[in-house]
PDB file of C-alpha atoms in Angstrom:
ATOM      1  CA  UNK A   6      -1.156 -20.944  -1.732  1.00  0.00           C
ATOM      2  CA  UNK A   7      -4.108 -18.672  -1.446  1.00  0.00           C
ATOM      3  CA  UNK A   8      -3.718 -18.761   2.254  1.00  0.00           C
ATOM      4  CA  UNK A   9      -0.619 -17.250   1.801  1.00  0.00           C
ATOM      5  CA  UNK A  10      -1.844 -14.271  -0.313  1.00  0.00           C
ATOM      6  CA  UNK A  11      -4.384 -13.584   2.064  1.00  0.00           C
ATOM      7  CA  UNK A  12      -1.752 -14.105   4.749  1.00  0.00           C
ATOM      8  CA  UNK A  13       0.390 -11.904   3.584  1.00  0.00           C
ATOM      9  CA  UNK A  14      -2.302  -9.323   2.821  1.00  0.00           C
ATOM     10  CA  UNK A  15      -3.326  -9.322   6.304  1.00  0.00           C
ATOM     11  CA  UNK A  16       0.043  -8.885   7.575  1.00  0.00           C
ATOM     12  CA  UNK A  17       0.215  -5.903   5.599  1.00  0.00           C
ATOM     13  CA  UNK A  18      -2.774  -4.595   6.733  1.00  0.00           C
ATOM     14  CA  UNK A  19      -2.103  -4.841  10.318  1.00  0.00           C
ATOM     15  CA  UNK A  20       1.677  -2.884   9.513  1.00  0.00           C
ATOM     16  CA  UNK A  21      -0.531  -0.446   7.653  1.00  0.00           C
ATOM     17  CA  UNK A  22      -2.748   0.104  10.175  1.00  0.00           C
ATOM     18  CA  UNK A  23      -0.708   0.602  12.999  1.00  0.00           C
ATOM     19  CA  UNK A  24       1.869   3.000  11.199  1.00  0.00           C
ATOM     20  CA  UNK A  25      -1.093   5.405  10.445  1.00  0.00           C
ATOM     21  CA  UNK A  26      -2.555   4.503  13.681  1.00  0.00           C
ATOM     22  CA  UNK A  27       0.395   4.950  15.760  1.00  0.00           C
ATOM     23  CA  UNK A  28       2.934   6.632  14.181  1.00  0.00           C
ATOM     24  CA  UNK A  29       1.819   8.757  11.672  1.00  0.00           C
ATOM     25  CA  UNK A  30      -1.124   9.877  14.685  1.00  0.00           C
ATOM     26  CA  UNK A  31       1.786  10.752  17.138  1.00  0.00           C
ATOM     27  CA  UNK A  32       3.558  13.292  14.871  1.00  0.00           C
ATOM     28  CA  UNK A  33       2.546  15.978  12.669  1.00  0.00           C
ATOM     29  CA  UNK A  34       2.933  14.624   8.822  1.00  0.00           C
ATOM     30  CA  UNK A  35       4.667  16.528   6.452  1.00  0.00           C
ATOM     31  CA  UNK A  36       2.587  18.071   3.825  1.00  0.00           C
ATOM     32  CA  UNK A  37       4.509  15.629   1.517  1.00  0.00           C
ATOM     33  CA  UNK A  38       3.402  13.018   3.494  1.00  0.00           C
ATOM     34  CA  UNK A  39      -0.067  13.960   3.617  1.00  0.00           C
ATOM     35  CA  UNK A  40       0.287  13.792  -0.203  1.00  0.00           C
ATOM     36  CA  UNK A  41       2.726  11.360  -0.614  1.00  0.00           C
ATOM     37  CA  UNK A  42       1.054   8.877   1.510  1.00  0.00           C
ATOM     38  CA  UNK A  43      -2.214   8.407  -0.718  1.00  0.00           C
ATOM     39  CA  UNK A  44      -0.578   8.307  -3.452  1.00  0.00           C
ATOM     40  CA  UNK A  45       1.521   5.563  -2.744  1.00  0.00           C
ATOM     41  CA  UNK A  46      -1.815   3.529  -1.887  1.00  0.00           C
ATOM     42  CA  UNK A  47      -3.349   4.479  -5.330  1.00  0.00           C
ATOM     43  CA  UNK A  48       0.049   3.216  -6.589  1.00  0.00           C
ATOM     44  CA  UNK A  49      -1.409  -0.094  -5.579  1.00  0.00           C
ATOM     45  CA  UNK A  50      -5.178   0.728  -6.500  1.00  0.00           C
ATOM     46  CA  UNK A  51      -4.162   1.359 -10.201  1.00  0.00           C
ATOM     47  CA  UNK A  52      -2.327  -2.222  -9.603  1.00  0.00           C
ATOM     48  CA  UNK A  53      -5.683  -3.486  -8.125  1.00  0.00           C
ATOM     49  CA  UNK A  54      -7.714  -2.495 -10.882  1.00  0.00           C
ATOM     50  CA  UNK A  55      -5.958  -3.680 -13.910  1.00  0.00           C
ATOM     51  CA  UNK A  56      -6.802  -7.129 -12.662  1.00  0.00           C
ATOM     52  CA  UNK A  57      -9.876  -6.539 -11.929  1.00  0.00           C
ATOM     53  CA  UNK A  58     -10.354  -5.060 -15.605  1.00  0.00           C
ATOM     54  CA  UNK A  59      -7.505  -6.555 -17.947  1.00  0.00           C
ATOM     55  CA  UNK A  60      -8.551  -9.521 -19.323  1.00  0.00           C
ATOM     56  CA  UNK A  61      -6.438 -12.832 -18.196  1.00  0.00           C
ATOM     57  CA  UNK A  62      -3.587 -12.593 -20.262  1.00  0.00           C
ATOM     58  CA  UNK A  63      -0.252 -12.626 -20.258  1.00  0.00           C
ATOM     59  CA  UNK A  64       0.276  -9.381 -22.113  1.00  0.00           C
ATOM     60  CA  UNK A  65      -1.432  -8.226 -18.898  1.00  0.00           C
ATOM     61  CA  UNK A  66       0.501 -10.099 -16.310  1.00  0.00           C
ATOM     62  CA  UNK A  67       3.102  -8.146 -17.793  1.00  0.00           C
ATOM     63  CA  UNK A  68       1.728  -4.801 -17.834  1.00  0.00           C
ATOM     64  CA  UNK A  69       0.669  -5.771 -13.741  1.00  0.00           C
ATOM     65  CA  UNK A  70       4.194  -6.394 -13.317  1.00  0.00           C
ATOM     66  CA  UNK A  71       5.524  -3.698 -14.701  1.00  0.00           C
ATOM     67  CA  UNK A  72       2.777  -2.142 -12.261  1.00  0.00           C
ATOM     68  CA  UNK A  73       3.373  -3.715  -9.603  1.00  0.00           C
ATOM     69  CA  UNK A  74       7.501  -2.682  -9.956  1.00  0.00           C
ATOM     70  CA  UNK A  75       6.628   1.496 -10.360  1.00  0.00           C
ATOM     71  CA  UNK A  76       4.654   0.935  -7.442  1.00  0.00           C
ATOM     72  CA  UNK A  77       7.263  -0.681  -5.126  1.00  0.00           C
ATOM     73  CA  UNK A  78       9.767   1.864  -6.313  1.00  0.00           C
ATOM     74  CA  UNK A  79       6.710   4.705  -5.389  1.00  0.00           C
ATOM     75  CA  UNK A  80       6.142   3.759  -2.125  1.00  0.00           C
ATOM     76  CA  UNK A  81      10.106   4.477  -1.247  1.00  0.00           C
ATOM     77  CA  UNK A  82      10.104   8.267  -2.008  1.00  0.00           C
ATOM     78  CA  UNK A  83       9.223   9.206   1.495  1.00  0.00           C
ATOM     79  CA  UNK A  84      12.270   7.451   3.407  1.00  0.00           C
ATOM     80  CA  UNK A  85      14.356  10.860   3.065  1.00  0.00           C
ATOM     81  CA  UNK A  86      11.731  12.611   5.027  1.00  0.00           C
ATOM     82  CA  UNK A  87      11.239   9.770   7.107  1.00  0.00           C
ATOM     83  CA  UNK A  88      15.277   9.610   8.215  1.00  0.00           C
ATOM     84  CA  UNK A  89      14.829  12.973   9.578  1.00  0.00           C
ATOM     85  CA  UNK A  90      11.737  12.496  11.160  1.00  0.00           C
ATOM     86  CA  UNK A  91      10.570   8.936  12.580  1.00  0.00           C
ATOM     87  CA  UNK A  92      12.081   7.166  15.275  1.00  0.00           C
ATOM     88  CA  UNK A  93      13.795   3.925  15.009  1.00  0.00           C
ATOM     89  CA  UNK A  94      10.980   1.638  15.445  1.00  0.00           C
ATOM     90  CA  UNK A  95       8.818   3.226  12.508  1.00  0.00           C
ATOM     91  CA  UNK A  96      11.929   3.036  10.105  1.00  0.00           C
ATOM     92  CA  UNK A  97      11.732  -0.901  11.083  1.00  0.00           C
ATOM     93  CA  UNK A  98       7.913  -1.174  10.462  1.00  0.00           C
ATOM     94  CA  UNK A  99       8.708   0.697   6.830  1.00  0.00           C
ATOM     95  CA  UNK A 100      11.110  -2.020   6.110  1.00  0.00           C
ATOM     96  CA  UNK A 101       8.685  -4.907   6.986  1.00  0.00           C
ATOM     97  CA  UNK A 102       5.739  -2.725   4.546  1.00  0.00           C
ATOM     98  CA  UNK A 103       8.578  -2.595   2.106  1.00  0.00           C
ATOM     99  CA  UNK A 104       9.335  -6.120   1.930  1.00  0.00           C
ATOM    100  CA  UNK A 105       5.848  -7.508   2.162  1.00  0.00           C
ATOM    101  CA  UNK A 106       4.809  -4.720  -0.991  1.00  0.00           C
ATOM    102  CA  UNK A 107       6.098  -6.889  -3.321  1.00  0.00           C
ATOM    103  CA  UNK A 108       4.894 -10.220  -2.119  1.00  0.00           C
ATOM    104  CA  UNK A 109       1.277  -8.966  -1.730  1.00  0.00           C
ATOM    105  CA  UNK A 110       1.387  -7.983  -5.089  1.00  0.00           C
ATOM    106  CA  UNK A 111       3.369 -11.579  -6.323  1.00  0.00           C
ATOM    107  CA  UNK A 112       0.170 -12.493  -4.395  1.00  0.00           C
ATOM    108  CA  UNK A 113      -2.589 -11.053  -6.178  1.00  0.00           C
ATOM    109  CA  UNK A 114      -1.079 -11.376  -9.540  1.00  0.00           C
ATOM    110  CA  UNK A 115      -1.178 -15.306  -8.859  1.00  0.00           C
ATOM    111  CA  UNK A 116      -4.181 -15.412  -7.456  1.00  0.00           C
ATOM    112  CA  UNK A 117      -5.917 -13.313 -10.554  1.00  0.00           C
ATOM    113  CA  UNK A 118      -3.620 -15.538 -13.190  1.00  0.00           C
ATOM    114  CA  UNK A 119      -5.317 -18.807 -11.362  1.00  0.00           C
ATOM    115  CA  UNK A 120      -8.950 -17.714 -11.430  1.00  0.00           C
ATOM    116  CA  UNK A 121      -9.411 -15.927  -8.018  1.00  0.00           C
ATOM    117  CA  UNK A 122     -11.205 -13.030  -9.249  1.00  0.00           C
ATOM    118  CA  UNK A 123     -13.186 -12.246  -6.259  1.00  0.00           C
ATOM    119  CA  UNK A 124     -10.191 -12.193  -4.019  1.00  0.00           C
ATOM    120  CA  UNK A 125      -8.240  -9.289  -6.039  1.00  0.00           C
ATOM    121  CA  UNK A 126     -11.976  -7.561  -6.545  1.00  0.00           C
ATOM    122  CA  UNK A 127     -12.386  -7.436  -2.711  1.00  0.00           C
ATOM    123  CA  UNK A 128      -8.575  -6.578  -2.303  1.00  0.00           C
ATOM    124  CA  UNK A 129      -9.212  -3.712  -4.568  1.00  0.00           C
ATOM    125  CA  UNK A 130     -12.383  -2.572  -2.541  1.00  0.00           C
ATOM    126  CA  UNK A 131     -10.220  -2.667   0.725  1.00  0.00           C
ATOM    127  CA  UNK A 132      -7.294  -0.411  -0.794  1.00  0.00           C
ATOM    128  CA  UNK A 133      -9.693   1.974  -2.038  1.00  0.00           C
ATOM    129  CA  UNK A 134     -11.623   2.095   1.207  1.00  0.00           C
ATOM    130  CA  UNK A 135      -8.152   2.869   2.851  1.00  0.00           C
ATOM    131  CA  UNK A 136      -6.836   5.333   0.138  1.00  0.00           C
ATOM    132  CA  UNK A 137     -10.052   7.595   0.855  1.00  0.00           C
ATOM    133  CA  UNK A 138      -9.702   7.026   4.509  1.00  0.00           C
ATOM    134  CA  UNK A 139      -6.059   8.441   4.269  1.00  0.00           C
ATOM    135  CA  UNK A 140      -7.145  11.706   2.107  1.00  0.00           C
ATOM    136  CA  UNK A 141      -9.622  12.656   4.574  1.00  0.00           C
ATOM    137  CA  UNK A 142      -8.086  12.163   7.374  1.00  0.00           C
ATOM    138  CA  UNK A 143      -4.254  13.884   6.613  1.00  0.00           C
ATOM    139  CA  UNK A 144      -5.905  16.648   4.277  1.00  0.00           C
ATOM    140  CA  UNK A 145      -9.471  17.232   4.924  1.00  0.00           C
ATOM    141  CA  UNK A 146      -9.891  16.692   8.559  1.00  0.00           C
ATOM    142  CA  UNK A 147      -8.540  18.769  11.251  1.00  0.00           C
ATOM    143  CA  UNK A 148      -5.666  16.623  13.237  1.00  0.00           C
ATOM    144  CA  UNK A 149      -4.594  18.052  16.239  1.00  0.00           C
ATOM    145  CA  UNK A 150      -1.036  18.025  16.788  1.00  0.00           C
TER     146      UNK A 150
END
């Protein structure tokens, strides 16, 4: 099972990395994008770090959860800019983030519940490492377009 998780992370990062990498580099971003996009990824820090803080309960399983649910519900705001603006193939590679959101999360929620605490901490280091990438490099450095 924890092969899975990590898995499933991965395959999320990849998608991540080549929508910013690709896509989001071969058209200007909206400045609700350039927002919109870090915030969805602290959506999932804030997810992140409950585990690593909360101690291993159920009440917080069920706070994660509930989480876990604003964040997959977050990360959707941008598809009414995105149907005006992205071409067909980065719509598809939205859907694919979309469906593996909640299963990476499923993921790390089972692997904190069983013990795995390293795996979310490291998890948690990753998304913040990306979250600051994304602020610097849609708001604070100059993109050429």
């Amino acid at each position: 099972m924890l092969a899975l998780v990590v898995l499933a992370a991965a395959l999320q990062a990849l998608a991540m990395i080549f929508d910013e990498g690709h896509f989001h580099a071969s058209r200007a971003l909206t400045r609700g994008e350039r927002l919109g996009h870090p915030l969805d990824t602290a959506s999932v820090e804030v997810c992140y770090a409950w585990l690593a803080l909360a101690p291993r309960a159920t009440t917080s399983l069920e706070i994660y959860a509930g989480l876990g649910a604003l964040s997959c519900l977050l990360v959707t705001k941008d598809e009414f800019v995105h149907a005006r603006l992205c071409a067909h193939a980065e719509h598809w590679l939205h859907a694919v983030l979309f469906v593996l959101h909640p299963i990476v999360l499923a993921g790390f929620g089972w692997a904190w519940w069983t013990g795995h605490a390293t795996l979310v901490h490291a998890q948690l280091a990753l998304t913040l490492a990306f979250g600051a990438y994304q602020l610097v490099r849609w708001n604070f450095k100059k993109v050429a377009a």
